[in-house]
PDB file of C-alpha atoms in Angstrom:
ATOM      1  CA  UNK B   1      28.951 -32.139  14.209  1.00 55.00           C
ATOM      2  CA  UNK B   2      27.628 -29.389  11.971  1.00 80.00           C
ATOM      3  CA  UNK B   3      24.675 -29.986   9.721  1.00 92.00           C
ATOM      4  CA  UNK B   4      24.327 -29.185   6.049  1.00 95.00           C
ATOM      5  CA  UNK B   5      25.018 -25.528   5.376  1.00 95.00           C
ATOM      6  CA  UNK B   6      24.061 -23.441   2.369  1.00 96.00           C
ATOM      7  CA  UNK B   7      25.052 -20.003   1.212  1.00 96.00           C
ATOM      8  CA  UNK B   8      23.847 -17.450   0.624  1.00 97.00           C
ATOM      9  CA  UNK B   9      20.647 -17.644   2.643  1.00 95.00           C
ATOM     10  CA  UNK B  10      18.949 -15.253   0.272  1.00 97.00           C
ATOM     11  CA  UNK B  11      19.920 -14.080  -3.184  1.00 97.00           C
ATOM     12  CA  UNK B  12      18.271 -11.393  -5.275  1.00 98.00           C
ATOM     13  CA  UNK B  13      19.401 -11.069  -8.857  1.00 97.00           C
ATOM     14  CA  UNK B  14      18.337  -9.502 -12.093  1.00 97.00           C
ATOM     15  CA  UNK B  15      16.957 -11.458 -14.991  1.00 97.00           C
ATOM     16  CA  UNK B  16      19.760 -12.623 -17.268  1.00 97.00           C
ATOM     17  CA  UNK B  17      22.468 -12.729 -14.599  1.00 97.00           C
ATOM     18  CA  UNK B  18      24.252 -15.911 -13.536  1.00 98.00           C
ATOM     19  CA  UNK B  19      24.069 -17.120  -9.927  1.00 98.00           C
ATOM     20  CA  UNK B  20      26.002 -19.678  -7.891  1.00 98.00           C
ATOM     21  CA  UNK B  21      24.552 -21.410  -4.864  1.00 98.00           C
ATOM     22  CA  UNK B  22      26.772 -23.292  -2.476  1.00 97.00           C
ATOM     23  CA  UNK B  23      26.212 -26.381  -0.355  1.00 97.00           C
ATOM     24  CA  UNK B  24      28.492 -27.772   2.355  1.00 96.00           C
ATOM     25  CA  UNK B  25      27.380 -31.306   3.215  1.00 95.00           C
ATOM     26  CA  UNK B  26      27.859 -33.128   6.476  1.00 94.00           C
ATOM     27  CA  UNK B  27      31.403 -34.424   6.740  1.00 91.00           C
ATOM     28  CA  UNK B  28      31.623 -38.035   5.585  1.00 89.00           C
ATOM     29  CA  UNK B  29      28.436 -37.943   3.559  1.00 91.00           C
ATOM     30  CA  UNK B  30      29.164 -39.181   0.065  1.00 90.00           C
ATOM     31  CA  UNK B  31      25.711 -38.552  -1.386  1.00 92.00           C
ATOM     32  CA  UNK B  32      24.547 -35.018  -2.124  1.00 94.00           C
ATOM     33  CA  UNK B  33      21.239 -33.836  -3.580  1.00 95.00           C
ATOM     34  CA  UNK B  34      19.804 -30.589  -4.877  1.00 97.00           C
ATOM     35  CA  UNK B  35      16.067 -29.890  -4.803  1.00 96.00           C
ATOM     36  CA  UNK B  36      14.010 -26.881  -5.841  1.00 97.00           C
ATOM     37  CA  UNK B  37      10.927 -25.701  -3.999  1.00 95.00           C
ATOM     38  CA  UNK B  38       8.784 -23.217  -5.875  1.00 91.00           C
ATOM     39  CA  UNK B  39       6.242 -21.127  -3.980  1.00 83.00           C
ATOM     40  CA  UNK B  40       3.527 -23.330  -2.525  1.00 73.00           C
ATOM     41  CA  UNK B  41       4.945 -26.474  -4.079  1.00 77.00           C
ATOM     42  CA  UNK B  42       6.692 -29.583  -2.923  1.00 81.00           C
ATOM     43  CA  UNK B  43      10.329 -30.253  -3.519  1.00 90.00           C
ATOM     44  CA  UNK B  44      11.436 -31.071  -7.033  1.00 93.00           C
ATOM     45  CA  UNK B  45      14.556 -33.175  -7.516  1.00 93.00           C
ATOM     46  CA  UNK B  46      17.298 -31.524  -9.571  1.00 96.00           C
ATOM     47  CA  UNK B  47      20.548 -33.502  -9.353  1.00 95.00           C
ATOM     48  CA  UNK B  48      22.193 -36.217  -7.260  1.00 93.00           C
ATOM     49  CA  UNK B  49      25.886 -36.930  -6.646  1.00 93.00           C
ATOM     50  CA  UNK B  50      27.007 -40.275  -5.252  1.00 89.00           C
ATOM     51  CA  UNK B  51      30.709 -40.625  -4.540  1.00 85.00           C
ATOM     52  CA  UNK B  52      32.778 -40.724  -7.722  1.00 83.00           C
ATOM     53  CA  UNK B  53      29.914 -41.928  -9.900  1.00 87.00           C
ATOM     54  CA  UNK B  54      28.535 -39.798 -12.706  1.00 89.00           C
ATOM     55  CA  UNK B  55      25.825 -37.541 -11.258  1.00 91.00           C
ATOM     56  CA  UNK B  56      22.142 -38.145 -11.931  1.00 92.00           C
ATOM     57  CA  UNK B  57      21.150 -34.949 -13.742  1.00 93.00           C
ATOM     58  CA  UNK B  58      17.705 -36.139 -14.755  1.00 92.00           C
ATOM     59  CA  UNK B  59      15.899 -33.432 -12.774  1.00 93.00           C
ATOM     60  CA  UNK B  60      17.678 -30.377 -14.178  1.00 96.00           C
ATOM     61  CA  UNK B  61      14.969 -28.314 -15.928  1.00 94.00           C
ATOM     62  CA  UNK B  62      17.147 -26.823 -18.655  1.00 95.00           C
ATOM     63  CA  UNK B  63      20.740 -26.542 -19.834  1.00 96.00           C
ATOM     64  CA  UNK B  64      20.983 -23.242 -17.958  1.00 97.00           C
ATOM     65  CA  UNK B  65      21.282 -25.324 -14.782  1.00 97.00           C
ATOM     66  CA  UNK B  66      24.473 -27.146 -13.866  1.00 97.00           C
ATOM     67  CA  UNK B  67      26.122 -28.401 -10.709  1.00 96.00           C
ATOM     68  CA  UNK B  68      29.480 -29.687  -9.676  1.00 95.00           C
ATOM     69  CA  UNK B  69      30.910 -31.265  -6.612  1.00 94.00           C
ATOM     70  CA  UNK B  70      34.570 -30.677  -5.996  1.00 84.00           C
ATOM     71  CA  UNK B  71      36.642 -33.167  -4.041  1.00 80.00           C
ATOM     72  CA  UNK B  72      33.573 -35.131  -3.087  1.00 76.00           C
ATOM     73  CA  UNK B  73      32.512 -32.443  -0.643  1.00 90.00           C
ATOM     74  CA  UNK B  74      31.274 -28.934  -1.427  1.00 95.00           C
ATOM     75  CA  UNK B  75      28.796 -28.543  -4.259  1.00 96.00           C
ATOM     76  CA  UNK B  76      27.874 -25.529  -6.345  1.00 97.00           C
ATOM     77  CA  UNK B  77      24.637 -25.170  -8.282  1.00 98.00           C
ATOM     78  CA  UNK B  78      24.938 -22.658 -11.108  1.00 98.00           C
ATOM     79  CA  UNK B  79      22.043 -21.078 -12.930  1.00 98.00           C
ATOM     80  CA  UNK B  80      22.993 -19.149 -16.052  1.00 98.00           C
ATOM     81  CA  UNK B  81      20.928 -16.361 -17.605  1.00 98.00           C
ATOM     82  CA  UNK B  82      18.393 -16.497 -14.782  1.00 98.00           C
ATOM     83  CA  UNK B  83      14.699 -16.173 -15.553  1.00 97.00           C
ATOM     84  CA  UNK B  84      11.869 -15.084 -13.273  1.00 96.00           C
ATOM     85  CA  UNK B  85      10.544 -18.653 -13.172  1.00 94.00           C
ATOM     86  CA  UNK B  86      13.813 -19.702 -11.528  1.00 96.00           C
ATOM     87  CA  UNK B  87      12.703 -17.892  -8.366  1.00 96.00           C
ATOM     88  CA  UNK B  88      12.420 -20.562  -5.685  1.00 97.00           C
ATOM     89  CA  UNK B  89      14.072 -21.994  -2.618  1.00 96.00           C
ATOM     90  CA  UNK B  90      16.949 -24.274  -3.510  1.00 97.00           C
ATOM     91  CA  UNK B  91      17.560 -26.982  -0.932  1.00 96.00           C
ATOM     92  CA  UNK B  92      20.577 -29.192  -0.598  1.00 96.00           C
ATOM     93  CA  UNK B  93      20.671 -32.498   1.270  1.00 94.00           C
ATOM     94  CA  UNK B  94      23.386 -35.029   2.049  1.00 93.00           C
ATOM     95  CA  UNK B  95      23.466 -38.593   3.251  1.00 91.00           C
ATOM     96  CA  UNK B  96      25.715 -41.570   3.724  1.00 87.00           C
ATOM     97  CA  UNK B  97      26.125 -43.617   0.573  1.00 77.00           C
ATOM     98  CA  UNK B  98      22.935 -45.082  -0.811  1.00 71.00           C
ATOM     99  CA  UNK B  99      23.267 -48.766  -1.574  1.00 65.00           C
ATOM    100  CA  UNK B 100      20.781 -51.086  -3.176  1.00 60.00           C
ATOM    101  CA  UNK B 101      17.426 -50.955  -1.457  1.00 60.00           C
ATOM    102  CA  UNK B 102      18.769 -49.726   1.844  1.00 65.00           C
ATOM    103  CA  UNK B 103      18.123 -46.164   2.823  1.00 74.00           C
ATOM    104  CA  UNK B 104      20.257 -43.611   4.599  1.00 78.00           C
ATOM    105  CA  UNK B 105      18.463 -40.527   5.824  1.00 85.00           C
ATOM    106  CA  UNK B 106      18.894 -37.344   3.838  1.00 89.00           C
ATOM    107  CA  UNK B 107      19.728 -34.343   5.993  1.00 92.00           C
ATOM    108  CA  UNK B 108      18.639 -31.021   4.578  1.00 94.00           C
ATOM    109  CA  UNK B 109      20.222 -27.609   4.689  1.00 94.00           C
ATOM    110  CA  UNK B 110      18.211 -24.433   5.331  1.00 93.00           C
ATOM    111  CA  UNK B 111      18.040 -23.575   1.660  1.00 95.00           C
ATOM    112  CA  UNK B 112      18.806 -20.525  -0.464  1.00 97.00           C
ATOM    113  CA  UNK B 113      15.885 -18.331  -1.432  1.00 96.00           C
ATOM    114  CA  UNK B 114      16.520 -17.056  -4.952  1.00 97.00           C
ATOM    115  CA  UNK B 115      14.536 -14.118  -6.265  1.00 97.00           C
ATOM    116  CA  UNK B 116      14.924 -13.125  -9.903  1.00 97.00           C
ATOM    117  CA  UNK B 117      13.638  -9.632 -10.659  1.00 96.00           C
TER     118      UNK B 117
ATOM    119  CA  UNK Y   1       7.205 -43.165 -12.857  1.00 75.00           C
ATOM    120  CA  UNK Y   2       6.553 -42.801  -9.187  1.00 82.00           C
ATOM    121  CA  UNK Y   3       4.193 -40.053  -8.039  1.00 91.00           C
ATOM    122  CA  UNK Y   4       3.077 -38.807  -4.643  1.00 95.00           C
ATOM    123  CA  UNK Y   5      -0.258 -37.060  -4.084  1.00 95.00           C
ATOM    124  CA  UNK Y   6      -1.377 -35.014  -1.100  1.00 96.00           C
ATOM    125  CA  UNK Y   7      -4.961 -33.949  -1.626  1.00 95.00           C
ATOM    126  CA  UNK Y   8      -5.293 -31.683   1.417  1.00 96.00           C
ATOM    127  CA  UNK Y   9      -3.621 -28.307   0.817  1.00 95.00           C
ATOM    128  CA  UNK Y  10      -4.557 -27.143   4.317  1.00 96.00           C
ATOM    129  CA  UNK Y  11      -5.698 -28.739   7.537  1.00 97.00           C
ATOM    130  CA  UNK Y  12      -6.376 -27.362  10.986  1.00 97.00           C
ATOM    131  CA  UNK Y  13      -6.621 -28.902  14.421  1.00 97.00           C
ATOM    132  CA  UNK Y  14      -7.128 -27.715  17.955  1.00 97.00           C
ATOM    133  CA  UNK Y  15      -4.398 -28.152  20.470  1.00 97.00           C
ATOM    134  CA  UNK Y  16      -4.481 -31.579  22.158  1.00 97.00           C
ATOM    135  CA  UNK Y  17      -6.700 -33.021  19.425  1.00 97.00           C
ATOM    136  CA  UNK Y  18      -5.787 -35.572  16.753  1.00 98.00           C
ATOM    137  CA  UNK Y  19      -5.402 -34.879  13.049  1.00 98.00           C
ATOM    138  CA  UNK Y  20      -4.716 -37.144  10.077  1.00 98.00           C
ATOM    139  CA  UNK Y  21      -2.923 -36.040   6.925  1.00 98.00           C
ATOM    140  CA  UNK Y  22      -3.488 -38.061   3.765  1.00 98.00           C
ATOM    141  CA  UNK Y  23      -1.016 -39.261   1.160  1.00 98.00           C
ATOM    142  CA  UNK Y  24      -1.290 -41.623  -1.769  1.00 97.00           C
ATOM    143  CA  UNK Y  25       1.438 -42.731  -4.118  1.00 96.00           C
ATOM    144  CA  UNK Y  26       1.919 -44.714  -7.254  1.00 94.00           C
ATOM    145  CA  UNK Y  27       4.719 -47.149  -7.937  1.00 91.00           C
ATOM    146  CA  UNK Y  28       5.363 -50.476  -9.579  1.00 88.00           C
ATOM    147  CA  UNK Y  29       8.102 -51.337  -7.096  1.00 86.00           C
ATOM    148  CA  UNK Y  30       7.533 -53.758  -4.238  1.00 84.00           C
ATOM    149  CA  UNK Y  31      10.268 -52.571  -1.919  1.00 85.00           C
ATOM    150  CA  UNK Y  32      10.638 -48.898  -1.074  1.00 89.00           C
ATOM    151  CA  UNK Y  33      10.533 -46.346   1.712  1.00 91.00           C
ATOM    152  CA  UNK Y  34       7.970 -43.696   2.532  1.00 94.00           C
ATOM    153  CA  UNK Y  35       8.482 -40.619   4.656  1.00 94.00           C
ATOM    154  CA  UNK Y  36       6.772 -37.695   6.257  1.00 96.00           C
ATOM    155  CA  UNK Y  37       8.781 -34.500   6.507  1.00 95.00           C
ATOM    156  CA  UNK Y  38       7.917 -31.373   8.450  1.00 96.00           C
ATOM    157  CA  UNK Y  39       8.930 -27.941   7.163  1.00 94.00           C
ATOM    158  CA  UNK Y  40       8.438 -25.071   9.621  1.00 93.00           C
ATOM    159  CA  UNK Y  41       8.790 -21.428   8.504  1.00 89.00           C
ATOM    160  CA  UNK Y  42      12.549 -21.741   8.999  1.00 87.00           C
ATOM    161  CA  UNK Y  43      12.539 -23.868   5.787  1.00 87.00           C
ATOM    162  CA  UNK Y  44      14.454 -26.650   7.521  1.00 87.00           C
ATOM    163  CA  UNK Y  45      13.161 -30.046   6.382  1.00 91.00           C
ATOM    164  CA  UNK Y  46      12.811 -32.350   9.374  1.00 93.00           C
ATOM    165  CA  UNK Y  47      12.196 -36.069   9.058  1.00 93.00           C
ATOM    166  CA  UNK Y  48       9.152 -36.978  11.160  1.00 96.00           C
ATOM    167  CA  UNK Y  49       8.704 -40.662  10.453  1.00 95.00           C
ATOM    168  CA  UNK Y  50       9.589 -43.302   7.900  1.00 93.00           C
ATOM    169  CA  UNK Y  51       8.062 -46.593   6.822  1.00 94.00           C
ATOM    170  CA  UNK Y  52       9.720 -49.487   5.045  1.00 91.00           C
ATOM    171  CA  UNK Y  53       7.327 -51.047   2.566  1.00 90.00           C
ATOM    172  CA  UNK Y  54       8.270 -54.621   3.426  1.00 88.00           C
ATOM    173  CA  UNK Y  55       7.282 -54.064   7.055  1.00 87.00           C
ATOM    174  CA  UNK Y  56       3.590 -54.571   7.708  1.00 84.00           C
ATOM    175  CA  UNK Y  57       3.717 -52.921  11.105  1.00 90.00           C
ATOM    176  CA  UNK Y  58       2.889 -49.232  11.047  1.00 94.00           C
ATOM    177  CA  UNK Y  59       5.728 -46.961  12.158  1.00 93.00           C
ATOM    178  CA  UNK Y  60       5.293 -44.889  15.308  1.00 93.00           C
ATOM    179  CA  UNK Y  61       7.387 -42.046  16.709  1.00 93.00           C
ATOM    180  CA  UNK Y  62       5.971 -40.670  19.936  1.00 95.00           C
ATOM    181  CA  UNK Y  63       2.852 -38.660  18.988  1.00 97.00           C
ATOM    182  CA  UNK Y  64       3.276 -39.424  15.289  1.00 97.00           C
ATOM    183  CA  UNK Y  65       2.091 -42.621  13.660  1.00 97.00           C
ATOM    184  CA  UNK Y  66       1.278 -43.771  10.164  1.00 97.00           C
ATOM    185  CA  UNK Y  67      -1.435 -45.878   8.604  1.00 96.00           C
ATOM    186  CA  UNK Y  68       0.338 -47.700   5.787  1.00 96.00           C
ATOM    187  CA  UNK Y  69      -1.927 -49.527   3.372  1.00 95.00           C
ATOM    188  CA  UNK Y  70       0.386 -51.057   0.780  1.00 93.00           C
ATOM    189  CA  UNK Y  71      -2.276 -52.522  -1.466  1.00 93.00           C
ATOM    190  CA  UNK Y  72      -4.126 -49.219  -1.574  1.00 95.00           C
ATOM    191  CA  UNK Y  73      -0.851 -47.279  -1.872  1.00 95.00           C
ATOM    192  CA  UNK Y  74      -1.907 -45.052   0.974  1.00 96.00           C
ATOM    193  CA  UNK Y  75       0.312 -43.590   3.677  1.00 96.00           C
ATOM    194  CA  UNK Y  76      -1.427 -41.264   6.115  1.00 97.00           C
ATOM    195  CA  UNK Y  77       0.117 -39.478   9.094  1.00 98.00           C
ATOM    196  CA  UNK Y  78      -1.700 -39.228  12.400  1.00 98.00           C
ATOM    197  CA  UNK Y  79      -0.635 -36.590  14.893  1.00 98.00           C
ATOM    198  CA  UNK Y  80      -2.003 -37.184  18.371  1.00 97.00           C
ATOM    199  CA  UNK Y  81      -2.214 -34.613  21.169  1.00 97.00           C
ATOM    200  CA  UNK Y  82      -1.416 -31.816  18.703  1.00 97.00           C
ATOM    201  CA  UNK Y  83       0.842 -29.046  19.928  1.00 97.00           C
ATOM    202  CA  UNK Y  84       1.299 -25.471  18.717  1.00 97.00           C
ATOM    203  CA  UNK Y  85       4.794 -26.436  17.571  1.00 96.00           C
ATOM    204  CA  UNK Y  86       3.343 -28.959  15.153  1.00 97.00           C
ATOM    205  CA  UNK Y  87       2.160 -26.125  12.913  1.00 97.00           C
ATOM    206  CA  UNK Y  88       4.125 -26.425   9.663  1.00 97.00           C
ATOM    207  CA  UNK Y  89       4.034 -27.747   6.119  1.00 96.00           C
ATOM    208  CA  UNK Y  90       4.031 -31.529   6.002  1.00 97.00           C
ATOM    209  CA  UNK Y  91       5.353 -33.367   2.988  1.00 96.00           C
ATOM    210  CA  UNK Y  92       4.903 -37.006   2.118  1.00 96.00           C
ATOM    211  CA  UNK Y  93       7.800 -38.485   0.155  1.00 94.00           C
ATOM    212  CA  UNK Y  94       8.701 -41.691  -1.629  1.00 92.00           C
ATOM    213  CA  UNK Y  95      12.246 -42.919  -1.930  1.00 87.00           C
ATOM    214  CA  UNK Y  96      14.046 -44.237  -4.932  1.00 74.00           C
ATOM    215  CA  UNK Y  97      17.629 -43.046  -4.829  1.00 74.00           C
ATOM    216  CA  UNK Y  98      16.205 -39.539  -4.589  1.00 81.00           C
ATOM    217  CA  UNK Y  99      13.104 -38.385  -2.824  1.00 88.00           C
ATOM    218  CA  UNK Y 100       9.874 -37.711  -4.680  1.00 91.00           C
ATOM    219  CA  UNK Y 101       7.661 -35.313  -2.758  1.00 93.00           C
ATOM    220  CA  UNK Y 102       3.990 -34.493  -2.661  1.00 94.00           C
ATOM    221  CA  UNK Y 103       2.848 -30.888  -2.808  1.00 93.00           C
ATOM    222  CA  UNK Y 104       2.407 -30.645   0.936  1.00 95.00           C
ATOM    223  CA  UNK Y 105      -0.282 -29.980   3.522  1.00 96.00           C
ATOM    224  CA  UNK Y 106      -0.201 -26.836   5.627  1.00 96.00           C
ATOM    225  CA  UNK Y 107      -1.206 -27.701   9.192  1.00 98.00           C
ATOM    226  CA  UNK Y 108      -2.523 -24.997  11.471  1.00 97.00           C
ATOM    227  CA  UNK Y 109      -2.863 -25.658  15.185  1.00 97.00           C
ATOM    228  CA  UNK Y 110      -5.291 -23.517  17.175  1.00 96.00           C
ATOM    229  CA  UNK Y 111      -5.033 -23.045  20.937  1.00 94.00           C
TER     230      UNK Y 111
END
């Protein structure tokens, strides 16, 4: 079946504007993750959804960042009042449910490159 | 808190040769997973190989193998018979319920 998809592929916005980034996970995957990759850096965890549990928001850098996952499927990452330091690639991943110490592979989307002017 | 360190920002290798990418990590856990991901210019993160900490045997996937030293908290990736298509960013990662990544190593492969 289809992999993880993200839209838009690229987004250019002006400082102070709000942006929404979308992630469509693999069908049947109950776990969904958002990561941020700044230029020349590794991936930084932002937020994690697991089924109907409360999301793990511990990686969100400020209250300008929020995410929701509707119906346990599609997720939207919203950045309000964007700043130039928000410029990065935002990657989404999904997996089967994580349980205890077992591990289910995270499958990544192609990312959205956000540029804040 | 768990951390992952990749001390080689860039590496290069000639085609058909072998290269080793280094990774160290810090954790107080005894049971965990470690990964190497490849990120080509397309940005797509591709899982190369994974290692379960409770397994002493080093993982191998075709030309890719790891040297896992649990006591030293070291997890290096060896690429044998390097190919031009191996050129990419390589990230080491540690798993809790989310992945913690190192800063990556850019691998260049010369013909």
